[in-house]
XYZ file of N, CA and C in Angstrom:
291
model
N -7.541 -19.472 335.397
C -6.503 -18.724 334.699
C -7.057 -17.478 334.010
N -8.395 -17.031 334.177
C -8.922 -16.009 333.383
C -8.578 -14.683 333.822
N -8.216 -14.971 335.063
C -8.077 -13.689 335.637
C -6.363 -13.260 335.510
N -5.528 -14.107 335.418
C -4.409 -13.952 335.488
C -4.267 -13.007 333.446
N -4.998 -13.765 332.646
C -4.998 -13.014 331.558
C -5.255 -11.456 331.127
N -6.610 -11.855 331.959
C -7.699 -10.770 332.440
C -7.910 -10.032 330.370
N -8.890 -11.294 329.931
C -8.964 -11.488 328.093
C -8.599 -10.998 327.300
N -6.803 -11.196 328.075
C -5.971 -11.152 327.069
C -5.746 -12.789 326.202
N -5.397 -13.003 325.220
C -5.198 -14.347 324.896
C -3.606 -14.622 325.625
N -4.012 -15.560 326.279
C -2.618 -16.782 327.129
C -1.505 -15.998 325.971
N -0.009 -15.916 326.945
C 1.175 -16.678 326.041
C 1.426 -17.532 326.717
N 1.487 -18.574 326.697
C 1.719 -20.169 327.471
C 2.128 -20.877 326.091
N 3.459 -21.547 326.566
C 3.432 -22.517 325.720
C 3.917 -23.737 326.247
N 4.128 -24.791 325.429
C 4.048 -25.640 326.198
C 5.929 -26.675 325.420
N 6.237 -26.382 327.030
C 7.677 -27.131 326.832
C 7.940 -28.408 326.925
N 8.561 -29.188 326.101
C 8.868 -30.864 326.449
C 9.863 -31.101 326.372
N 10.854 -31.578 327.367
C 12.046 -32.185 327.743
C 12.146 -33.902 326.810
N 13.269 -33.681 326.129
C 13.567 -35.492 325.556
C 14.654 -35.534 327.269
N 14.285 -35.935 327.977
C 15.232 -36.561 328.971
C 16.108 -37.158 329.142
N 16.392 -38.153 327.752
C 17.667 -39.098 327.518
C 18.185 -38.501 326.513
N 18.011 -37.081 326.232
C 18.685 -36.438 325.221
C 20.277 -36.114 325.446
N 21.112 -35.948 324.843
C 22.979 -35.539 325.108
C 22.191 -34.165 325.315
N 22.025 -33.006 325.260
C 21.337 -31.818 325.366
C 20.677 -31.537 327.388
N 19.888 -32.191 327.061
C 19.498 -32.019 328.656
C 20.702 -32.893 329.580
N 21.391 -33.710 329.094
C 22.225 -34.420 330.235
C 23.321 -33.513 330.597
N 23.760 -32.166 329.363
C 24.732 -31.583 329.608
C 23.981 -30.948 330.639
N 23.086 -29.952 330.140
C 22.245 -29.058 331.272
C 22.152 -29.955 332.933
N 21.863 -31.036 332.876
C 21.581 -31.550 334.333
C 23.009 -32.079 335.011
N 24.534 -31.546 334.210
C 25.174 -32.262 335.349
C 25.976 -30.723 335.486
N 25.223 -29.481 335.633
C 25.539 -28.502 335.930
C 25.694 -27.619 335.433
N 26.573 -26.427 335.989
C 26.444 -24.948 335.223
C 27.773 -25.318 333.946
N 27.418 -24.262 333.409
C 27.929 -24.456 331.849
C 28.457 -22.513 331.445
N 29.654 -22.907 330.744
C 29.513 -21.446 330.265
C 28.240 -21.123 329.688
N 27.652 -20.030 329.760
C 26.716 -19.597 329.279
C 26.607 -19.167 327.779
N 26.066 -19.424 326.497
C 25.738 -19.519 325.262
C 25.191 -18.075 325.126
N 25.957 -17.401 324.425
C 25.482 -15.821 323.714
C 24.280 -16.060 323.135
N 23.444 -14.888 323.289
C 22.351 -14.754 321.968
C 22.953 -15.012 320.605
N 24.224 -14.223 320.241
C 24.417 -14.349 318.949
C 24.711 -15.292 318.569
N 24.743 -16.583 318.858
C 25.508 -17.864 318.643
C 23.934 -18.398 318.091
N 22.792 -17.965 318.551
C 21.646 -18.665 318.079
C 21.266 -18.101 316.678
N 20.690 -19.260 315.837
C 20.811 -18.747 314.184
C 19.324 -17.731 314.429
N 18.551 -18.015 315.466
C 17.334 -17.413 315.453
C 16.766 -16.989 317.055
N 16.639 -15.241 317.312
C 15.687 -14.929 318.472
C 14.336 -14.188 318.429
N 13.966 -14.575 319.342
C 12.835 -13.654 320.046
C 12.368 -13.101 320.758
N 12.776 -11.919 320.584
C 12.380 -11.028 321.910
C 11.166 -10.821 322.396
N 11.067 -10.611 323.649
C 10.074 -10.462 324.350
C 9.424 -9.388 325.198
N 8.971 -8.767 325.342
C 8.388 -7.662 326.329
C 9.916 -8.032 327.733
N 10.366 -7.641 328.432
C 10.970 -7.322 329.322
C 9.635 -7.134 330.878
N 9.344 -6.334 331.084
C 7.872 -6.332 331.859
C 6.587 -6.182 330.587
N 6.019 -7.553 330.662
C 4.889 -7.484 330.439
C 3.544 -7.072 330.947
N 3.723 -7.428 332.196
C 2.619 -7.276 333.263
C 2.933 -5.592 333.348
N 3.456 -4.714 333.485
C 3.780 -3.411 333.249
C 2.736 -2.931 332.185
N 3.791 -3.648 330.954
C 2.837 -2.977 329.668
C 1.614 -3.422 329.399
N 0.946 -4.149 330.163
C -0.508 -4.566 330.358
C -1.035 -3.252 330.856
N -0.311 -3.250 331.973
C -0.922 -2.092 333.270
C -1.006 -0.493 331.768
N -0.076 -0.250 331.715
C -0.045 1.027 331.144
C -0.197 1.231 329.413
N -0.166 0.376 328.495
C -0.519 0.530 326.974
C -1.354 -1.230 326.929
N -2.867 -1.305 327.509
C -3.003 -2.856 326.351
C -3.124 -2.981 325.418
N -3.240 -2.783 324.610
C -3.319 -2.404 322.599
C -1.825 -2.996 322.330
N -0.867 -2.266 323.128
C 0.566 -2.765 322.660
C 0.916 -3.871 323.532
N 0.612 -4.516 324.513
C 0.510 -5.539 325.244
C 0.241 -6.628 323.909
N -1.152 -6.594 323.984
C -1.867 -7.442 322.963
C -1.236 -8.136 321.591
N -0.422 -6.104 321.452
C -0.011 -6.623 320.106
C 1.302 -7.148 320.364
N 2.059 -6.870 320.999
C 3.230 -7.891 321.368
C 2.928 -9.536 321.771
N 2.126 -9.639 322.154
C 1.666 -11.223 322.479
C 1.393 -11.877 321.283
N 0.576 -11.731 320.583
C 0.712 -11.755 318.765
C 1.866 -11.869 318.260
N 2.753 -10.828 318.404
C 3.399 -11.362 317.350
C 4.761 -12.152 317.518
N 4.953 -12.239 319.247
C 5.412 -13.519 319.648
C 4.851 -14.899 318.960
N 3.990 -14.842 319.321
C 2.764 -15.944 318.788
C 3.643 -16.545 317.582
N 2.998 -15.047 316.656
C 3.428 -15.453 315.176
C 4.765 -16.277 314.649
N 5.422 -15.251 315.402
C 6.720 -15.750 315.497
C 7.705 -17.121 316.304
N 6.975 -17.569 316.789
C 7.295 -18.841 317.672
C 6.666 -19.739 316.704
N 5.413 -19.635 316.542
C 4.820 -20.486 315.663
C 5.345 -20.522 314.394
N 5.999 -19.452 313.205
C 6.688 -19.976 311.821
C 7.892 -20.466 312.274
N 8.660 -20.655 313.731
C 9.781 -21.042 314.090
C 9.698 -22.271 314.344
N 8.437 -22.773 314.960
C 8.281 -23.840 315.137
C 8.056 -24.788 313.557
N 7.379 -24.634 313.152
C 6.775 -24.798 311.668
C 8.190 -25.566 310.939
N 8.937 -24.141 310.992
C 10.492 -24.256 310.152
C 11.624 -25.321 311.152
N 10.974 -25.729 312.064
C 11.720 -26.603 312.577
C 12.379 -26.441 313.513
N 12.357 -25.163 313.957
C 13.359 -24.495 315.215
C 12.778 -24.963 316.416
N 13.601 -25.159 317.315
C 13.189 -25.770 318.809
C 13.986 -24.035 319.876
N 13.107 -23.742 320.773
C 13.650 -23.214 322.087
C 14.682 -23.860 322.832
N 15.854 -23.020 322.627
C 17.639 -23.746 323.314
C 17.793 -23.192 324.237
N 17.471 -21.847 324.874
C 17.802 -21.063 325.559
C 17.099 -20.066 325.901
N 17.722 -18.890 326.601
C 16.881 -17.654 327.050
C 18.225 -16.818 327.717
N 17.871 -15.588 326.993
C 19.065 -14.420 327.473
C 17.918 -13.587 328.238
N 18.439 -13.212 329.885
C 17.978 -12.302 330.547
C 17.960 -10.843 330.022
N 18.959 -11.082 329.937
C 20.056 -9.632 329.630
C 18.886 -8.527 328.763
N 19.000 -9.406 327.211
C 17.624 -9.003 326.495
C 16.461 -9.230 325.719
N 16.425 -10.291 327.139
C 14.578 -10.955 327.174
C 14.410 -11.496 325.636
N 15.155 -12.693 325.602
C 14.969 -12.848 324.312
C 15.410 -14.076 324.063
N 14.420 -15.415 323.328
C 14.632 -16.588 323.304
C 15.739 -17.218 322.351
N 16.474 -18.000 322.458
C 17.061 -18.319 321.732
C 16.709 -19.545 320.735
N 16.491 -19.927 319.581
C 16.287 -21.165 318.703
C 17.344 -21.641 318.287
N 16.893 -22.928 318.380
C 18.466 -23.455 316.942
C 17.305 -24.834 316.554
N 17.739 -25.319 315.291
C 17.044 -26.498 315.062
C 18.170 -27.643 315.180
N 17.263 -28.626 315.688
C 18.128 -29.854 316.263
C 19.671 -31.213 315.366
């Protein structure tokens, strides 16, 4: 995986499904209206092309990976779980459970 970074530090994180959750059973018995960003009490946006802004600014690469980081991590902390993800504008959605 070093090369895929190429020493940048990973954003990888790591997702876990409760499987017998009411939450994932809605998700697995199909499509669903789709849930606005604004409906989530908390987002995080994300680089849109990352691998781009690698290629052409890494300083701001870097520093966007950070402060995802940061920010996933006091979300996590405070109790917020990952609900979602808006394409539209690259940007995670939280809610706590």
């Amino acid at each position: 995986m070093e090369g895929i970074n190429a020493g940048v530090a990973s954003d990888r994180i790591v997702a876990e499904w409760a499987l017998d959750s009411e939450r994932v059973e809605d998700v697995a018995e199909g499509p669903r209206s789709e849930t606005k960003m604004h409906s989530y009490p908390l987002h995080i946006a994300i680089p849109k092309d990352l691998d781009a802004l690698l290629a052409i600014d890494l300083n701001r690469a870097i520093a966007e990976r950070q402060r995802v980081r940061e920010e996933m991590t006091a979300a996590f902390i405070a109790g917020y779980r990952v609900t979602g993800f808006d394409t539209a504008s690259s940007a995670y959605g939280l809610s706590k459970p």
